Structures are given as C-alpha cells and as structure tokens.
Coordinates of C-alpha atoms and ligand atoms in Angstrom, one line a residue:
Chain A
M456 CA -19.4 -25.8 -26.1
I457 CA -22.5 -24.3 -24.4
D458 CA -25.0 -26.9 -22.9
L459 CA -27.9 -25.6 -21.0
E460 CA -30.1 -28.6 -19.2
N461 CA -33.3 -27.6 -17.9
V462 CA -32.3 -24.2 -16.5
T463 CA -34.5 -22.1 -14.5
K464 CA -33.8 -18.6 -13.3
A465 CA -36.3 -16.5 -10.7
Y466 CA -35.1 -13.2 -9.7
S467 CA -35.6 -12.2 -6.1
T468 CA -39.0 -10.7 -6.8
G469 CA -40.3 -14.0 -7.9
N470 CA -39.9 -13.5 -11.5
H471 CA -39.1 -16.3 -13.5
A472 CA -37.2 -15.1 -16.0
L473 CA -36.3 -18.1 -17.5
N474 CA -38.4 -21.6 -17.3
G475 CA -36.8 -25.1 -17.8
V476 CA -34.3 -23.9 -20.9
S477 CA -32.6 -26.8 -22.4
L478 CA -30.3 -25.9 -25.2
H479 CA -27.3 -27.0 -27.0
I480 CA -24.9 -24.8 -29.1
D481 CA -21.7 -26.2 -31.1
K482 CA -18.4 -24.9 -31.4
G483 CA -18.3 -22.6 -34.1
E484 CA -21.7 -22.1 -34.6
F485 CA -23.7 -18.2 -35.3
V486 CA -26.7 -18.4 -33.5
F487 CA -29.5 -15.5 -33.2
I488 CA -31.8 -15.3 -30.4
V489 CA -34.9 -13.5 -30.6
G490 CA -38.0 -12.9 -28.7
D491 CA -40.2 -10.0 -27.6
S492 CA -38.9 -7.7 -24.4
G493 CA -38.7 -9.3 -21.4
S494 CA -38.8 -13.1 -22.7
G495 CA -35.3 -13.8 -20.9
K496 CA -32.8 -13.4 -23.6
S497 CA -30.5 -11.1 -21.4
T498 CA -30.8 -13.2 -18.6
L499 CA -29.7 -16.1 -20.6
I500 CA -26.5 -13.8 -21.7
K501 CA -26.0 -13.1 -18.2
L502 CA -25.9 -16.6 -17.0
L503 CA -23.4 -17.7 -19.2
L504 CA -21.1 -15.1 -18.3
K505 CA -21.7 -16.1 -14.5
E506 CA -22.9 -12.7 -13.6
L507 CA -25.8 -14.6 -12.3
E508 CA -26.4 -18.4 -10.8
P509 CA -29.5 -20.4 -12.1
T510 CA -31.8 -21.2 -9.6
S511 CA -31.8 -24.8 -11.0
G512 CA -30.7 -26.7 -13.7
T513 CA -26.9 -26.9 -15.0
I514 CA -24.9 -24.8 -17.5
K515 CA -21.7 -25.9 -19.3
V516 CA -19.6 -24.1 -21.0
N517 CA -16.0 -25.5 -22.9
G518 CA -17.0 -28.6 -20.8
I519 CA -16.8 -26.8 -17.5
N520 CA -19.8 -27.0 -15.3
L521 CA -20.2 -23.1 -14.4
N522 CA -22.4 -24.2 -11.0
K523 CA -19.4 -26.0 -9.9
M524 CA -16.7 -23.6 -11.0
K525 CA -14.5 -21.8 -8.3
Q526 CA -14.8 -18.3 -7.6
R527 CA -11.0 -18.3 -8.0
A528 CA -11.5 -19.4 -11.6
I529 CA -14.1 -17.2 -12.8
P530 CA -11.7 -14.2 -14.4
K531 CA -9.8 -16.7 -16.4
Y532 CA -13.0 -18.3 -17.5
R533 CA -14.6 -14.8 -18.5
R534 CA -11.7 -13.8 -20.5
K535 CA -12.6 -16.6 -22.7
I536 CA -15.8 -15.0 -23.5
G537 CA -16.0 -11.6 -25.1
V538 CA -19.4 -9.8 -24.1
V539 CA -21.4 -6.8 -25.8
F540 CA -23.8 -5.9 -23.2
Q541 CA -27.2 -4.3 -23.6
D542 CA -26.3 -1.3 -21.9
F543 CA -22.9 -1.1 -23.1
R544 CA -20.9 -1.0 -19.5
L545 CA -17.9 0.9 -20.7
L546 CA -15.7 2.8 -18.3
K547 CA -16.9 6.2 -17.7
D548 CA -13.8 7.6 -16.9
R549 CA -11.8 6.3 -19.4
N550 CA -11.8 6.9 -23.4
V551 CA -12.3 4.9 -26.2
Y552 CA -8.7 3.6 -26.4
E553 CA -8.2 3.0 -22.8
N554 CA -11.9 1.3 -22.6
I555 CA -10.4 -1.1 -25.1
A556 CA -7.2 -1.2 -23.8
F557 CA -8.2 -2.2 -20.2
A558 CA -9.7 -5.8 -21.7
Q559 CA -6.2 -6.3 -22.8
R560 CA -4.2 -5.2 -19.7
V561 CA -6.9 -7.6 -18.1
V562 CA -5.4 -10.4 -19.7
I563 CA -1.6 -8.8 -18.9
T564 CA -0.9 -8.0 -22.5
P565 CA 2.2 -6.3 -23.0
T566 CA 1.9 -2.7 -23.9
K567 CA 3.3 -2.6 -27.1
N568 CA 0.6 -5.2 -28.2
I569 CA -1.8 -3.1 -26.8
R570 CA -0.9 -0.3 -29.4
K571 CA -1.1 -2.3 -32.1
N572 CA -4.1 -4.2 -31.2
V573 CA -6.5 -1.3 -30.3
P574 CA -6.1 0.8 -33.0
A575 CA -6.5 -2.3 -35.4
M576 CA -9.9 -3.0 -33.9
L577 CA -11.2 0.7 -33.5
S578 CA -10.8 1.0 -37.5
L579 CA -12.4 -2.3 -37.8
V580 CA -15.6 -1.1 -36.2
G581 CA -15.2 2.2 -37.9
L582 CA -14.1 4.2 -35.0
A583 CA -10.7 4.9 -35.6
E584 CA -10.7 8.7 -35.2
K585 CA -12.7 8.6 -32.2
Y586 CA -10.1 7.0 -29.8
K587 CA -9.8 10.0 -27.5
S588 CA -13.6 10.5 -27.1
Y589 CA -15.2 9.7 -23.4
P590 CA -18.4 7.4 -23.6
K591 CA -20.4 10.2 -22.7
Q592 CA -19.2 12.1 -25.8
L593 CA -20.1 9.3 -28.0
S594 CA -23.7 8.4 -29.8
G595 CA -25.3 5.1 -28.5
G596 CA -24.4 3.6 -31.8
E597 CA -20.8 4.6 -31.5
Q598 CA -20.9 3.7 -27.9
Q599 CA -21.9 0.0 -28.8
R600 CA -19.3 -0.1 -31.2
V601 CA -16.7 0.4 -28.7
A602 CA -18.1 -2.3 -26.5
L603 CA -18.0 -4.6 -29.6
A604 CA -14.4 -3.8 -30.2
R605 CA -13.7 -4.2 -26.4
A606 CA -15.5 -7.9 -26.5
L607 CA -13.3 -9.0 -29.7
V608 CA -9.8 -7.5 -29.0
N609 CA -8.9 -10.5 -26.9
K610 CA -10.1 -12.9 -29.6
P611 CA -12.5 -14.6 -27.6
N612 CA -13.6 -18.1 -28.4
I613 CA -17.1 -17.4 -27.4
L614 CA -18.7 -14.1 -28.4
L615 CA -22.0 -13.0 -26.7
A616 CA -23.8 -10.1 -28.1
D617 CA -26.6 -8.5 -26.5
E618 CA -28.1 -6.4 -29.3
P619 CA -25.1 -5.4 -30.9
T620 CA -26.8 -3.4 -33.6
G621 CA -30.0 -1.7 -31.2
N622 CA -28.6 1.5 -31.6
L623 CA -26.9 1.5 -35.3
D624 CA -28.8 2.6 -38.3
P625 CA -29.4 -0.3 -41.3
K626 CA -26.3 0.7 -42.9
N627 CA -24.1 0.4 -39.9
S628 CA -26.1 -2.4 -38.6
K629 CA -25.2 -4.8 -41.9
E630 CA -21.7 -3.9 -41.7
I631 CA -21.4 -5.0 -37.9
M632 CA -23.2 -8.4 -38.8
K633 CA -20.4 -8.9 -41.3
L634 CA -18.0 -8.5 -39.2
L635 CA -19.2 -10.7 -36.7
E636 CA -19.8 -13.5 -39.5
T637 CA -15.9 -12.8 -40.3
I638 CA -15.1 -13.4 -36.7
N639 CA -17.7 -16.7 -36.7
E640 CA -16.0 -18.1 -39.9
R641 CA -12.3 -17.4 -38.3
G642 CA -13.8 -20.1 -35.4
T643 CA -15.2 -18.0 -32.9
T644 CA -18.8 -19.4 -31.5
V645 CA -21.1 -16.3 -32.1
V646 CA -24.5 -15.6 -30.0
V647 CA -26.3 -12.7 -30.8
V648 CA -29.6 -11.2 -29.4
T649 CA -31.6 -9.4 -31.6
H650 CA -34.6 -7.5 -32.7
N651 CA -33.7 -6.7 -35.8
Q652 CA -36.0 -8.9 -38.3
E653 CA -34.4 -7.9 -41.5
I654 CA -31.1 -8.7 -40.2
V655 CA -32.1 -12.0 -39.0
D656 CA -34.1 -12.9 -42.4
Q657 CA -30.8 -11.9 -44.8
M658 CA -28.0 -14.2 -42.5
K659 CA -30.3 -17.4 -42.6
K660 CA -28.5 -18.5 -39.4
R661 CA -29.6 -20.7 -36.5
V662 CA -32.6 -19.0 -34.6
I663 CA -33.9 -19.5 -31.2
A664 CA -37.0 -17.9 -30.2
M665 CA -38.0 -17.0 -26.6
H666 CA -41.2 -16.0 -24.8
R667 CA -41.7 -15.7 -21.5
G668 CA -38.8 -17.7 -20.4
V669 CA -39.1 -20.8 -22.6
I670 CA -37.7 -21.6 -26.1
I671 CA -40.6 -21.7 -28.3
S672 CA -38.6 -22.7 -31.6
D673 CA -35.2 -23.4 -32.7
E674 CA -34.7 -23.5 -36.4
R675 CA -31.7 -23.8 -38.7
K676 CA -31.1 -21.1 -41.7
A677 CA -34.2 -19.8 -40.4
G678 CA -36.0 -16.3 -40.7
Y679 CA -37.1 -14.1 -37.6
I680 CA -40.4 -15.8 -36.4
Q681 CA -43.1 -13.8 -35.5
H682 CA -45.0 -14.9 -32.2
A683 CA -48.3 -13.3 -31.1
N684 CA -49.0 -13.5 -27.2
Chain B
M1008 CA 13.5 -18.8 -24.5
T1009 CA 14.9 -15.6 -24.1
S1010 CA 12.2 -13.9 -25.7
V1011 CA 9.5 -15.7 -23.6
K1012 CA 11.5 -14.4 -20.6
L1013 CA 11.6 -11.0 -22.0
G1014 CA 8.0 -11.0 -23.0
T1015 CA 7.0 -11.8 -19.1
Y1016 CA 9.2 -9.2 -18.0
S1017 CA 7.8 -6.6 -20.0
M1018 CA 4.1 -7.8 -19.2
R1019 CA 4.9 -7.5 -15.4
I1020 CA 6.3 -3.9 -16.1
S1021 CA 3.5 -3.0 -18.0
T1022 CA 0.9 -4.2 -15.2
I1023 CA 2.9 -2.5 -12.5
G1024 CA 3.2 1.0 -14.6
Y1025 CA -0.9 0.6 -15.1
C1026 CA -1.3 0.1 -11.4
L1027 CA 0.8 2.9 -10.5
K1028 CA -1.0 5.1 -13.0
Q1029 CA -4.5 4.2 -11.8
G1030 CA -3.2 4.9 -8.2
L1031 CA -2.1 8.3 -9.1
K1032 CA -5.9 8.9 -10.7
N1033 CA -7.3 7.6 -7.8
I1034 CA -5.6 10.1 -5.6
W1035 CA -6.0 12.9 -8.2
R1036 CA -9.8 12.3 -8.6
N1037 CA -10.5 11.9 -4.6
K1038 CA -8.1 15.1 -4.0
M1039 CA -9.8 16.2 -0.8
F1040 CA -9.7 13.0 1.1
S1041 CA -6.3 12.3 -0.4
L1042 CA -5.2 15.5 0.5
A1043 CA -6.6 15.0 4.4
S1044 CA -5.0 11.9 4.6
I1045 CA -1.5 12.6 3.5
A1046 CA -1.7 15.8 5.8
T1047 CA -2.5 13.7 8.9
M1048 CA -0.1 11.0 7.9
S1049 CA 2.5 14.2 7.5
I1050 CA 1.8 15.3 11.0
C1051 CA 2.0 12.0 12.4
I1052 CA 5.5 11.2 10.6
F1053 CA 6.6 14.9 11.7
L1054 CA 5.7 14.2 15.3
F1055 CA 7.3 10.8 15.2
G1056 CA 10.4 12.3 13.9
L1057 CA 10.4 14.8 16.3
F1058 CA 10.1 12.6 19.3
F1059 CA 12.6 10.4 17.4
C1060 CA 15.4 12.9 17.6
V1061 CA 14.5 14.1 21.0
V1062 CA 14.7 10.9 22.3
Q1063 CA 17.9 10.0 20.3
N1064 CA 19.5 13.0 21.2
F1065 CA 18.6 12.2 25.5
Q1066 CA 19.8 9.0 24.7
Y1067 CA 23.2 10.5 22.9
M1068 CA 23.8 12.9 25.9
V1069 CA 22.9 10.4 28.4
K1070 CA 25.7 8.2 27.3
E1071 CA 28.0 11.0 27.0
V1072 CA 27.0 11.9 31.0
E1073 CA 27.0 8.4 31.7
S1074 CA 30.8 8.0 30.3
G1075 CA 31.6 10.9 32.9
V1076 CA 29.7 9.4 36.2
S1077 CA 32.2 8.4 38.8
V1078 CA 32.4 7.5 42.7
T1079 CA 35.4 8.8 44.6
V1080 CA 36.6 6.9 47.5
F1081 CA 38.7 8.2 50.3
F1082 CA 40.8 6.1 52.8
D1083 CA 40.8 5.7 56.3
E1084 CA 43.4 8.2 58.1
D1085 CA 45.9 5.2 59.4
I1086 CA 46.4 4.0 55.8
S1087 CA 45.9 7.5 53.6
Q1088 CA 49.5 8.1 53.6
D1089 CA 50.2 4.6 52.6
E1090 CA 50.1 4.1 48.9
A1091 CA 50.7 0.4 48.7
A1092 CA 47.8 -0.5 51.1
M1093 CA 45.7 1.9 49.2
K1094 CA 46.6 0.5 45.8
E1095 CA 45.7 -3.0 47.4
I1096 CA 42.2 -2.0 48.0
G1097 CA 42.0 0.0 44.8
A1098 CA 42.9 -3.3 43.2
K1099 CA 40.3 -5.1 45.0
I1100 CA 37.7 -2.7 44.0
A1101 CA 39.0 -2.7 39.9
A1102 CA 38.6 -6.6 39.6
R1103 CA 34.6 -6.1 40.3
E1104 CA 32.2 -6.8 37.6
E1105 CA 30.6 -3.6 37.6
V1106 CA 33.6 -1.2 37.9
E1107 CA 34.6 -0.3 34.5
E1108 CA 38.1 1.8 35.5
A1109 CA 39.5 2.5 39.1
Q1110 CA 41.8 5.5 39.2
F1111 CA 44.2 6.0 41.7
V1112 CA 44.8 10.0 42.4
S1113 CA 47.5 10.7 44.8
A1114 CA 48.0 13.3 47.4
E1115 CA 50.2 15.2 45.1
E1116 CA 48.1 15.1 42.1
T1117 CA 44.9 16.2 44.3
W1118 CA 46.8 19.0 45.6
E1119 CA 47.7 20.1 42.2
S1120 CA 44.6 20.1 40.7
Y1121 CA 42.9 21.5 43.8
K1122 CA 45.6 24.6 43.4
D1123 CA 44.7 24.9 39.8
I1124 CA 41.1 25.4 40.7
Y1125 CA 41.3 27.4 43.9
F1126 CA 44.5 29.3 43.5
A1127 CA 44.7 29.8 39.9
E1128 CA 44.3 33.6 40.5
A1129 CA 47.3 33.8 43.0
P1130 CA 49.6 31.2 42.5
H1131 CA 51.8 32.5 45.2
L1132 CA 49.6 32.0 47.7
A1133 CA 49.8 28.5 47.3
E1134 CA 53.7 28.7 47.5
G1135 CA 53.4 28.6 51.2
F1136 CA 52.3 25.0 51.0
A1137 CA 55.1 24.1 48.9
N1138 CA 56.3 21.4 51.1
D1139 CA 53.8 20.5 53.4
N1140 CA 50.6 19.3 51.4
P1141 CA 47.5 20.2 53.2
L1142 CA 46.1 17.3 51.4
A1143 CA 48.3 14.8 52.4
K1144 CA 45.6 12.5 53.6
Q1145 CA 43.4 12.9 50.5
A1146 CA 44.7 10.6 48.0
H1147 CA 41.7 8.8 46.7
Y1148 CA 40.4 6.4 44.0
V1149 CA 38.1 7.7 41.4
I1150 CA 35.7 4.8 40.1
Y1151 CA 34.0 4.7 37.1
P1152 CA 31.0 2.0 37.0
K1153 CA 30.2 0.4 34.2
D1154 CA 26.6 1.6 34.1
V1155 CA 25.1 4.4 36.0
E1156 CA 22.5 2.1 37.0
D1157 CA 25.0 0.0 39.3
Q1158 CA 26.2 3.4 41.0
N1159 CA 24.1 2.9 43.9
S1160 CA 24.8 -1.1 44.6
L1161 CA 28.7 -0.1 44.0
V1162 CA 28.4 2.7 46.7
E1163 CA 27.2 0.3 49.1
Y1164 CA 29.5 -2.1 48.6
L1165 CA 32.5 0.4 48.7
E1166 CA 31.1 1.8 52.3
S1167 CA 31.2 -1.7 53.4
V1168 CA 35.0 -1.9 52.2
E1169 CA 37.6 -2.0 55.1
G1170 CA 39.9 0.8 55.2
I1171 CA 37.4 3.3 53.3
R1172 CA 36.5 6.4 55.1
R1173 CA 34.1 8.4 52.6
V1174 CA 32.5 7.7 49.5
N1175 CA 31.6 10.7 47.3
K1176 CA 28.5 9.8 44.8
S1177 CA 28.8 12.0 41.5
V1178 CA 25.7 14.3 40.9
E1179 CA 22.3 12.8 40.0
V1180 CA 22.3 14.2 36.6
A1181 CA 22.3 10.9 35.0
N1182 CA 19.7 9.7 36.9
I1183 CA 17.4 12.5 35.7
L1184 CA 18.3 12.5 32.2
T1185 CA 17.3 8.6 32.0
N1186 CA 13.8 9.2 34.1
F1187 CA 13.0 12.1 31.7
N1188 CA 14.2 10.0 28.6
L1189 CA 11.3 7.8 29.7
L1190 CA 8.9 10.1 30.1
V1191 CA 9.4 11.2 26.9
G1192 CA 9.6 8.1 25.4
Y1193 CA 6.3 6.8 27.0
V1194 CA 4.2 10.2 25.8
S1195 CA 5.5 10.4 22.6
V1196 CA 4.5 6.4 21.9
A1197 CA 1.2 7.2 23.2
I1198 CA 0.7 10.2 21.1
I1199 CA 2.1 8.4 18.2
I1200 CA 0.2 5.4 18.4
L1201 CA -3.1 7.8 18.6
L1202 CA -2.0 9.4 15.4
L1203 CA -1.4 6.3 13.8
C1204 CA -5.0 5.0 14.3
V1205 CA -6.2 8.5 13.1
S1206 CA -4.1 8.1 9.8
V1207 CA -5.5 4.6 9.3
F1208 CA -8.8 5.5 9.6
L1209 CA -8.2 8.5 7.1
I1210 CA -6.7 6.3 4.2
S1211 CA -9.3 3.7 5.0
N1212 CA -12.0 6.3 4.4
T1213 CA -10.3 7.6 1.5
V1214 CA -10.0 4.3 -0.2
T1215 CA -13.9 3.4 0.8
I1216 CA -15.0 6.6 -1.1
G1217 CA -12.7 5.7 -4.2
I1218 CA -14.5 2.2 -3.9
A1219 CA -17.8 3.5 -3.5
V1220 CA -17.7 6.0 -6.3
R1221 CA -16.4 3.1 -8.7
K1222 CA -18.7 0.3 -7.7
E1223 CA -20.2 0.0 -11.1
E1224 CA -16.7 0.0 -12.8
I1225 CA -15.0 -2.3 -10.9
A1226 CA -18.4 -4.4 -11.5
I1227 CA -17.7 -3.9 -15.3
M1228 CA -13.8 -5.1 -14.6
K1229 CA -14.6 -8.2 -13.0
L1230 CA -17.2 -8.9 -15.7
I1231 CA -14.6 -8.6 -18.5
G1232 CA -12.2 -10.9 -16.3
A1233 CA -10.4 -8.9 -14.4
T1234 CA -9.0 -10.8 -11.2
N1235 CA -9.7 -9.3 -7.6
S1236 CA -5.9 -8.6 -7.3
F1237 CA -6.0 -6.5 -10.8
V1238 CA -9.2 -4.6 -9.2
K1239 CA -7.7 -4.3 -5.7
A1240 CA -3.9 -3.1 -6.8
P1241 CA -4.5 0.5 -7.7
F1242 CA -6.2 1.0 -4.4
V1243 CA -3.3 -0.8 -2.5
V1244 CA -1.4 1.9 -4.7
E1245 CA -3.1 4.5 -4.0
G1246 CA -3.0 4.0 -0.2
L1247 CA 1.1 3.3 -0.4
L1248 CA 1.3 6.7 -2.2
I1249 CA -0.3 8.7 0.3
G1250 CA 1.9 7.0 3.0
I1251 CA 5.0 7.6 1.1
I1252 CA 4.2 11.0 0.5
G1253 CA 2.9 11.7 3.6
G1254 CA 6.4 10.3 5.0
A1255 CA 8.4 12.2 2.7
I1256 CA 7.3 15.9 3.2
P1257 CA 7.6 15.7 7.0
L1258 CA 11.1 14.0 6.9
G1259 CA 12.5 16.5 4.4
L1260 CA 11.1 19.5 6.6
L1261 CA 12.7 17.5 10.0
Y1262 CA 15.8 17.5 8.0
L1263 CA 16.3 21.2 7.4
L1264 CA 15.0 22.0 10.8
Y1265 CA 17.4 19.8 12.4
T1266 CA 20.5 20.9 10.1
R1267 CA 19.5 24.3 10.9
L1268 CA 19.0 23.8 15.0
I1269 CA 22.6 22.1 15.1
R1270 CA 24.0 24.9 13.1
Y1271 CA 22.2 27.9 15.4
M1272 CA 23.1 25.9 18.6
G1273 CA 26.7 25.2 17.4
G1274 CA 27.1 28.9 16.9
Q1275 CA 25.2 30.7 19.3
F1276 CA 26.1 28.7 22.3
D1277 CA 29.8 28.2 22.0
N1278 CA 29.8 26.9 25.7
L1279 CA 26.5 25.1 25.3
A1280 CA 27.6 23.0 22.5
G1281 CA 30.3 21.4 24.9
L1282 CA 27.7 20.8 27.5
M1283 CA 24.8 19.3 25.4
Q1284 CA 26.0 17.0 22.3
F1285 CA 24.0 16.9 19.5
L1286 CA 23.4 13.9 17.2
P1287 CA 24.7 14.5 13.9
V1288 CA 22.7 15.1 10.9
D1289 CA 23.9 12.2 9.2
Q1290 CA 23.6 9.6 12.0
M1291 CA 20.2 11.0 12.9
F1292 CA 18.8 10.6 9.5
R1293 CA 20.7 7.2 8.7
T1294 CA 18.1 5.7 11.0
L1295 CA 15.2 8.1 10.8
L1296 CA 14.8 8.3 7.1
P1297 CA 14.3 4.6 6.5
V1298 CA 12.3 3.9 9.5
G1299 CA 9.7 7.1 8.8
L1300 CA 9.2 6.1 5.2
A1301 CA 8.8 2.5 6.1
L1302 CA 6.1 3.5 8.7
G1303 CA 4.4 5.9 6.1
A1304 CA 4.5 3.5 3.6
G1305 CA 3.3 0.8 6.3
I1306 CA 0.5 2.4 7.4
G1307 CA -0.8 3.4 3.9
F1308 CA -0.3 -0.3 2.6
F1309 CA -2.4 -1.9 5.7
G1310 CA -4.7 1.1 5.7
S1311 CA -5.9 0.6 2.4
Y1312 CA -5.3 -3.3 1.9
L1313 CA -7.7 -3.9 5.2
T1314 CA -10.1 -1.3 3.5
I1315 CA -10.2 -3.3 0.2
R1316 CA -10.5 -6.7 1.5
K1317 CA -13.5 -5.9 3.6
H1318 CA -15.2 -3.5 0.8
L1319 CA -14.3 -5.8 -2.6
R1320 CA -15.3 -9.5 -1.4
V1321 CA -15.6 -10.8 -4.9
Ligands
LIG657 N1 -32.4 -8.0 -11.6 C1 -33.6 -8.1 -12.0 N2 -34.8 -8.1 -11.1 C2 -35.8 -8.7 -10.9 N3 -36.3 -9.0 -12.4 C3 -35.7 -8.7 -13.2 C4 -34.1 -8.3 -13.1 N4 -33.8 -8.2 -14.7 C5 -34.6 -8.7 -15.2 N5 -35.6 -8.9 -14.8 C6 -37.2 -9.6 -15.5 O1 -36.9 -11.1 -15.8 C7 -37.5 -11.0 -17.4 C8 -36.5 -11.0 -18.4 O2 -35.7 -10.0 -18.6 P1 -34.3 -10.1 -19.4 O3 -33.8 -8.8 -19.2 O4 -33.9 -11.2 -19.6 O5 -35.6 -9.8 -20.9 P2 -35.0 -9.5 -22.5 O6 -35.5 -10.7 -23.0 O7 -33.3 -9.3 -22.6 O8 -35.8 -8.3 -22.7 P3 -35.3 -7.1 -23.8 O9 -35.7 -7.5 -25.1 O10 -36.2 -5.8 -23.5 O11 -33.6 -6.4 -23.5 C9 -38.4 -9.5 -17.5 O12 -39.6 -9.9 -17.1 C10 -37.7 -8.5 -16.2 O13 -38.4 -7.9 -15.8
LIG658 MG1 -32.2 -8.0 -23.2

C-alpha cells in the first residue's frame, strides 16, 4: 500500500530531512512513527501527500508512483487520503461545520448527505455542540479534533495523522486513539506520528523510530523506543 | 437508474450553490474593492448605454429623414407641357437601380400645392389665375433614391439626361446627420474601450487581492483534494457577479431616464416630436438590455478568469 525506496529529501537550505529512507506499510496496518523533534516525521507525511517532492528515491502509494503522477491526478489521489496536519490547517473563515463540510464538498457530496455526515463525525470526535464555532474560538485540542473529523469524513483508505493528540489531555488522547483503532479495524490504513510514549506502549502496534532523517528501528507490537543522541 | 441521475443532478446543484455562496462571500469580505469595481463597471455600462441610445436614435432619425430625401427634376421648355414626352423620360429614370420611386407631379398639381402654401391667407388672389396656370411649365418629377448616399451620382446622371432643364437637390440634412452619427460612434467606441480596460483592470485587482488574502486557504483546499476548478470557481463567480451587478444598475437607471425623456419630449415639444422621432423604450431595451448585461458579465468573467489563471498556477 505504501512503499518508500531509498527516499531522500533535502530542503532548499541544504538540510537533509530524510536520508535514504526505505519503508513498506501494508494495507490495513496501524503504524506509529516516533522520533525526536526534527527527525523528519512531518516531512515523511508531506511526501506521502505529495505536498513535497522527494529529492531522490521513489514513493508508491496504492500502487501509483507519486513521482510520475500527473498534476491533474493529484486532487483525486489526495481525496483517498485523510490527513491530520501537525498545525491543523483549518479554514479560519469558516466554522467547524463548514470546515468539515468542505472536505465533503470537494468530493462533490450531495448537500443532504453532508447534513447527515458532518454532525455524525462531530459527535464521534466529541465536538457536537461546537459546530458553529470558528477555529480561533477553539482550544488547541478542539481544533485538533476538528482536523481529525475532517480527515475522516470522506472515509479515506489511508489516514495520515501528524501528532493527532499533541494538544489533548490523557483521557481525550486515549479516546482519540481508540477511535483511530476502530477506523483501522474497519479497513483504513492508519499512520500516526506521535510523541506520546504512554499510548504507544499501551497499544502494541508497529512502531517505526526515526532519528536525523533515517529509520533506526521498525518493530511489530513494540513499545516506545527511547534513543539517546 | 433514475436515482443515479437524480443524484448527479443534485450534486451539481449543491456545488453551484456552494460556489455562488462563496463568490458572494468573497465580494462581501472584499467590500471596498468590490464596490470600486462595481462602480466603475456601472459607469462604463452607463456610458455605453447612453451612447447606444444616442447612436440608435440618430440612426432611427436618419432613416426617417432618408425616406423623405428627394430630387426634383424639371423639363426643357419644349417638352414641359407634353406629358407623354415627360413620362417617357420619367419611366427611364424610374427604371434605374438607385431609384426607389419616381413621382410625376403635373402642372396643375404643382399650382395647387403652391397655392396652398402662398395664397393660403388670401385664396381670392389666386382666383385671378384660375384659367391661366402661371406654373404651366413647372410639371416635374420627384425622385426618391433608395439610399441618400446615391443622391449625388443620381443627380449627376439626371443632369446628363436630354430634355431635363434643372435638377433640384434637397437639403443636405441627411448628410450632416450621417456624418454626426459617425462621429458620435467613433468617440463613443473610444471612450467605451477605455472604460472597459479600466473595468477589467479593477476586477482583476479585486480578484488578485482576494487570492492574496486567501493564499493559505487555497493551499489547504488543494491539500485535501480540491481540484483547480473547484478552487477557482468562487473567484470566477465573484467577477461574474460584479459584472452583472455593475451592468444591471446602470441599465435600470437608463431605463428610468429614457422613459422620462421620451415622456418629457412628447409633452413639452409637440411640434418637435414630429421632427425628432425617438426610438420607443421597448424597442431600445430589447437590444440594449441583453447587450449591456452580456457586456458586464463578459468583462467580469474574463477579468477574473484571466487573473485567476495567472495567480493560481497549481
Ligand atoms: N520548509 C523547510 N525548509 C527547510 N527546512 C525544513 C523545512 N521543514 C522542515 N525542515 C527541517 O527538516 C527537518 C525535519 O523536519 P520535520 O518537520 O520533518 O521534523 P519532525 O520530525 O516532524 O519534528 P517535530 O517532531 O518537531 O514535528 C528539521 O531539521 C527541520 O528543521
Ligand atoms: Mg512534525
């Protein structure tokens, strides 16, 4: 489902955020990506969404080589992927309802379905009564949950979540993780970037650890691995 | 099958509705610039409409005058009382291509109308000529050319015809009107083109600012899978709406003004009304309304579309 082969990403500053990363994730897997700040986790997510282009190496998702993908095909490709961005990236001028509805409009969903799906999604992430609020009226954790609702509303076959619980308290974090697990059980491939050691330890999933742009360990049913510099 | 079709149909509607709403929102959020664009557009379409009315009316009046333009032909003395000879020449003239109609006016008829004009106050004075028509040699043809522009060549031809003593051209009013009409046409085309450029420029600016303000938003939309056209549509709608609003306002105003003008002219100057025939309101707006609205919508569409193409490259 997701295949990286010797992928390197150097930013224009010359910074090598990823350095020869090879990785394979199967359909239906639940994967944690851990690693200290600046190790290249978000860069990896951005490459998978084709927000960035790799400097070298190939990335294949759903059997499609992203390097060879035509510009015109990108929107369609992205619609199959749900993303929770580390910085949320909500539309500031639209309320919670519209932010989630927007993802549905993009895939041209009939209005009557949007009216059904959006409230259902909001109650799933526990934000049912805040649907009229604007992003700046929400706490970090609430914004994060809106971002998650938006990522999930179109029932993507891959979910990429960059720190989806970074601003949540332990109780909320656990609930969100449970939600992600449920979605995974229904067939969605889930990739979660996190710093939350406790949760990783509890969930016993595959854990990919990164350090300075390289994968330093990749273990099934693992706990959080602490690596000293 | 039906449900599928119905499904696609309602999807389209909801997307169009969404784009319309976003377009309106863009205009509202960008009030000052939108207002400036609408105002310029209004002035532009207003002037366009004004010139359109003037030109249309001139054309209408010229037509009216043209239909009355005639050349009068008098005959050589030796045949001026020989009706058969005159009618023979008249038939030759009437057969020419540029001639619409050739009307014979006999000496008696000439005297009658002369009498009506000059002896209207004192008919008894004319009685003295009762049996001795002083205009006995003034039988003539009135010739109407098909087109005023043919008048000069027609006169040239008539002067060369044997048996014709004198050719009277009618006043050159038609020529003056035609020339004036052309001048008004050129000036108005120049002014309208200038204003169109200003309108396009302002709409383009409005949309550019809208895009700049929403750069981040546009990036997010694209990351969650919005196509280029989905991102562009609200901006195109914005331009289109500015164009249509900027067209509707001045056209409404023109309608009011024109109706008033005609009523005023009709009431105040009864005698003038006979001389200056205005094109009726309905007839005027039957063309002006669609042309004006299409012009506004067209400028709005292209102004925004070209700008978006420039600024939203992937
Ligand atoms: N746009 C950019 N231009 C230049 N360098 C960048 C850019 N974005 C990230 N980097 C650099 O690339 C490296 C990896 O960044 P990345 O955001 O992938 O880290 P991360 O693992 O997500 O860290 P964190 O856990 O703090 O989110 C960092 O050294 C960072 O400074
Ligand atoms: Mg990051």
